[in-house]
Short mmCIF file of C-alpha atoms and ligand atoms in Angstrom, two decimals:
data_model
loop_
_atom_site.label_atom_id
_atom_site.label_comp_id
_atom_site.label_asym_id
_atom_site.label_seq_id
_atom_site.Cartn_x
_atom_site.Cartn_y
_atom_site.Cartn_z
CA UNK A 1 -11.67 8.00 6.36
CA UNK A 2 -9.85 7.00 2.76
CA UNK A 3 -8.68 3.21 2.15
CA UNK A 4 -6.09 3.20 -0.39
CA UNK A 5 -4.66 0.18 -2.20
CA UNK A 6 -2.21 -1.28 -4.65
CA UNK A 7 -2.24 -4.76 -5.51
CA UNK A 8 -0.66 -6.44 -8.23
CA UNK A 9 -2.42 -9.91 -8.06
CA UNK A 10 -5.53 -9.14 -6.05
CA UNK A 11 -4.53 -10.28 -2.41
CA UNK A 12 -4.21 -6.74 -0.71
CA UNK A 13 -7.10 -5.74 -2.57
CA UNK A 14 -9.02 -8.71 -1.39
CA UNK A 15 -8.13 -7.49 1.97
CA UNK A 16 -9.01 -3.32 1.39
CA UNK A 17 -12.12 -4.54 0.19
CA UNK A 18 -13.16 -6.12 3.82
CA UNK A 19 -11.74 -3.21 5.38
CA UNK A 20 -13.79 -1.06 3.45
CA UNK A 21 -16.71 -3.28 4.50
CA UNK A 22 -16.29 -3.00 7.89
CA UNK A 23 -15.17 0.76 8.06
CA UNK A 24 -17.50 2.16 5.30
CA UNK A 25 -14.51 4.10 4.19
CA UNK A 26 -14.24 5.67 0.84
CA UNK A 27 -11.72 3.32 -1.51
CA UNK A 28 -9.14 4.72 -3.97
CA UNK A 29 -7.03 1.91 -6.14
CA UNK A 30 -3.71 2.73 -7.03
CA UNK A 31 -3.61 1.89 -10.77
CA UNK A 32 0.16 1.95 -12.37
CA UNK A 33 0.07 3.67 -15.57
CA UNK A 34 1.94 1.06 -17.15
CA UNK A 35 -0.07 -2.26 -15.55
CA UNK A 36 2.34 -4.95 -14.00
CA UNK A 37 2.48 -8.04 -16.38
CA UNK A 38 2.99 -11.62 -15.17
CA UNK A 39 6.74 -11.33 -16.30
CA UNK A 40 7.25 -7.90 -14.75
CA UNK A 41 6.37 -9.75 -11.22
CA UNK A 42 8.57 -12.82 -11.91
CA UNK A 43 10.85 -12.24 -9.02
CA UNK A 44 12.74 -15.35 -9.54
CA UNK A 45 14.11 -13.41 -12.80
CA UNK A 46 16.55 -10.95 -11.57
CA UNK A 47 16.14 -8.39 -14.31
CA UNK A 48 12.23 -8.31 -13.79
CA UNK A 49 10.57 -5.05 -13.74
CA UNK A 50 9.61 -5.38 -9.95
CA UNK A 51 13.03 -6.37 -8.99
CA UNK A 52 14.88 -3.56 -10.78
CA UNK A 53 12.41 -1.13 -9.26
CA UNK A 54 13.15 -2.45 -5.90
CA UNK A 55 16.72 -2.33 -6.30
CA UNK A 56 16.47 1.27 -7.27
CA UNK A 57 15.37 3.72 -4.53
CA UNK A 58 14.75 6.62 -6.95
CA UNK A 59 12.26 4.33 -8.85
CA UNK A 60 8.92 6.10 -9.09
CA UNK A 61 6.42 4.23 -11.06
CA UNK A 62 3.63 6.40 -12.11
CA UNK A 63 -0.04 6.38 -11.04
CA UNK A 64 -2.96 6.69 -13.42
CA UNK A 65 -5.66 9.09 -11.83
CA UNK A 66 -5.50 10.85 -8.71
CA UNK A 67 -7.78 11.18 -5.56
CA UNK A 68 -9.82 14.04 -5.73
CA UNK A 69 -10.42 16.02 -2.59
CA UNK A 70 -7.80 14.57 -0.35
CA UNK A 71 -8.46 17.49 2.23
CA UNK A 72 -11.78 15.87 3.08
CA UNK A 73 -10.06 12.74 4.68
CA UNK A 74 -8.86 12.66 7.93
CA UNK A 75 -7.56 9.27 8.33
CA UNK A 76 -6.16 7.40 5.32
CA UNK A 77 -5.37 3.92 5.43
CA UNK A 78 -2.81 2.61 3.05
CA UNK A 79 -2.51 -1.22 1.87
CA UNK A 80 0.19 -2.60 -0.51
CA UNK A 81 2.01 -5.75 -1.14
CA UNK A 82 5.48 -6.50 0.30
CA UNK A 83 8.27 -6.87 -2.50
CA UNK A 84 11.56 -7.81 -1.29
CA UNK A 85 10.97 -7.20 2.38
CA UNK A 86 9.54 -3.49 1.71
CA UNK A 87 6.73 -1.63 -0.02
CA UNK A 88 6.62 -1.48 -3.88
CA UNK A 89 8.23 1.87 -5.13
CA UNK A 90 4.93 2.86 -6.51
CA UNK A 91 3.85 3.51 -2.82
CA UNK A 92 6.55 5.78 -2.53
CA UNK A 93 5.17 7.87 -5.74
CA UNK A 94 1.71 7.64 -3.77
CA UNK A 95 3.19 9.29 -0.68
CA UNK A 96 4.90 11.94 -2.53
CA UNK A 97 1.90 12.77 -4.56
CA UNK A 98 -0.15 14.35 -1.65
CA UNK A 99 0.20 16.38 1.50
CA UNK A 100 -0.77 14.51 4.29
CA UNK A 101 0.14 16.74 7.04
CA UNK A 102 -2.13 16.65 10.04
CA UNK A 103 -3.85 13.34 8.80
CA UNK A 104 -3.68 10.20 10.69
CA UNK A 105 -2.17 7.46 8.41
CA UNK A 106 -1.68 3.68 8.88
CA UNK A 107 -0.52 1.10 6.36
CA UNK A 108 -1.36 -2.52 6.14
CA UNK A 109 0.06 -5.27 3.64
CA UNK A 110 -0.09 -8.63 2.41
CA UNK A 111 2.81 -10.85 2.05
CA UNK A 112 4.18 -14.52 1.61
CA UNK A 113 5.31 -14.05 5.34
CA UNK A 114 7.47 -10.85 5.65
CA UNK A 115 6.38 -8.15 8.03
CA UNK A 116 5.26 -4.77 7.79
CA UNK A 117 8.07 -2.80 10.00
CA UNK A 118 10.29 -1.83 7.10
CA UNK A 119 7.50 -0.42 4.68
CA UNK A 120 5.97 1.57 7.86
CA UNK A 121 9.37 3.29 8.55
CA UNK A 122 9.77 4.10 4.82
CA UNK A 123 6.53 5.29 4.04
CA UNK A 124 6.62 7.19 7.60
CA UNK A 125 10.03 9.00 6.18
CA UNK A 126 7.99 10.43 3.29
CA UNK A 127 5.42 11.93 5.54
CA UNK A 128 6.69 12.92 8.63
CA UNK A 129 3.89 15.33 9.30
CA UNK A 130 1.31 12.91 9.55
CA UNK A 131 0.43 11.02 12.62
CA UNK A 132 1.20 7.61 12.24
CA UNK A 133 -0.79 4.52 13.77
CA UNK A 134 0.45 0.88 14.01
CA UNK A 135 0.49 -0.73 10.87
CA UNK A 136 -0.64 -4.45 10.29
CA UNK A 137 0.19 -7.48 7.87
CA UNK A 138 -2.57 -9.49 6.82
CA UNK A 139 -2.45 -12.90 4.89
CA UNK A 140 -4.15 -12.96 1.87
CA UNK A 141 -6.99 -15.18 3.10
CA UNK A 142 -7.49 -12.96 6.37
CA UNK A 143 -11.13 -12.46 7.18
CA UNK A 144 -13.09 -9.54 8.36
CA UNK A 145 -13.11 -10.33 11.92
CA UNK A 146 -9.12 -9.59 11.82
CA UNK A 147 -9.85 -6.37 10.29
CA UNK A 148 -12.17 -5.18 12.44
CA UNK A 149 -9.96 -6.08 15.32
CA UNK A 150 -7.22 -4.09 13.72
CA UNK A 151 -9.38 -1.13 13.10
CA UNK A 152 -10.48 -1.40 16.66
CA UNK A 153 -6.90 -1.33 17.92
CA UNK A 154 -6.03 1.98 16.13
C1 FMN B 201 8.43 -8.78 -6.74
C2 FMN B 201 7.73 -9.54 -5.39
C3 FMN B 201 8.54 -9.75 -4.56
C4 FMN B 201 7.90 -10.10 -3.31
N1 FMN B 201 8.58 -10.21 -2.13
C5 FMN B 201 8.18 -10.77 -1.26
C6 FMN B 201 8.95 -10.70 0.23
O1 FMN B 201 10.11 -9.93 0.10
N2 FMN B 201 8.53 -11.29 1.58
C7 FMN B 201 7.11 -11.85 1.43
O2 FMN B 201 6.58 -12.28 2.15
N3 FMN B 201 6.60 -12.18 -0.11
C8 FMN B 201 6.76 -11.43 -1.05
N4 FMN B 201 6.25 -11.34 -2.07
C9 FMN B 201 4.78 -11.88 -2.22
C10 FMN B 201 3.65 -10.81 -2.23
O3 FMN B 201 3.93 -9.90 -1.04
C11 FMN B 201 2.42 -11.53 -1.74
O4 FMN B 201 1.99 -12.53 -2.74
C12 FMN B 201 1.27 -10.44 -1.60
O5 FMN B 201 0.38 -11.07 -1.14
C13 FMN B 201 0.85 -10.03 -3.20
O6 FMN B 201 -0.06 -9.01 -2.89
P1 FMN B 201 -1.22 -8.49 -4.23
O7 FMN B 201 -1.83 -9.61 -4.68
O8 FMN B 201 -1.89 -7.63 -3.61
O9 FMN B 201 -0.11 -7.82 -5.19
C14 FMN B 201 6.84 -10.85 -3.28
C15 FMN B 201 6.09 -10.69 -4.51
C16 FMN B 201 6.40 -10.05 -5.73
C17 FMN B 201 5.66 -10.10 -6.93
#
């Protein structure tokens, strides 16, 4: 099993680390080639980078580094924050970078309150040959028991 995580401000990373703790999975962090600064993430500014990317469905921010031997993983859990109700566009870059055919996938997220369903549908559409399990939203403060419950349920 592999846990993959993009986290701009650390919340999803904290959840991902707990999932790694309860599963013993390998871990890969999606690091943007161009890191997001505070002003890039200032969503009250219409023109900030994150908002511009989310408004552009063709935006594919690039990722620094890559997963070696993706073939060895049967299950990949994919973590991300919610930006404007959905996955950050860099997650679409990630989905399009590998062949997930035949693998079992599930996404999880942290958010201020928005749910995960739109993101799950969007990610699924980019890897239709994978077997998708139910995704799960966590609050940034979720504890390991919540991770364990989710893992057990899938
Ligand atoms: C550009 C941007 C847009 C966001 N949009 C939403 C949203 O639509 N709904 C929501 O509940 N939270 C939203 N948030 C809050 C994040 O989802 C939340 O803080 C998340 O835990 C951040 O995860 P991270 O620390 O791993 O980056 C947004 C944050 C940013 C930076």
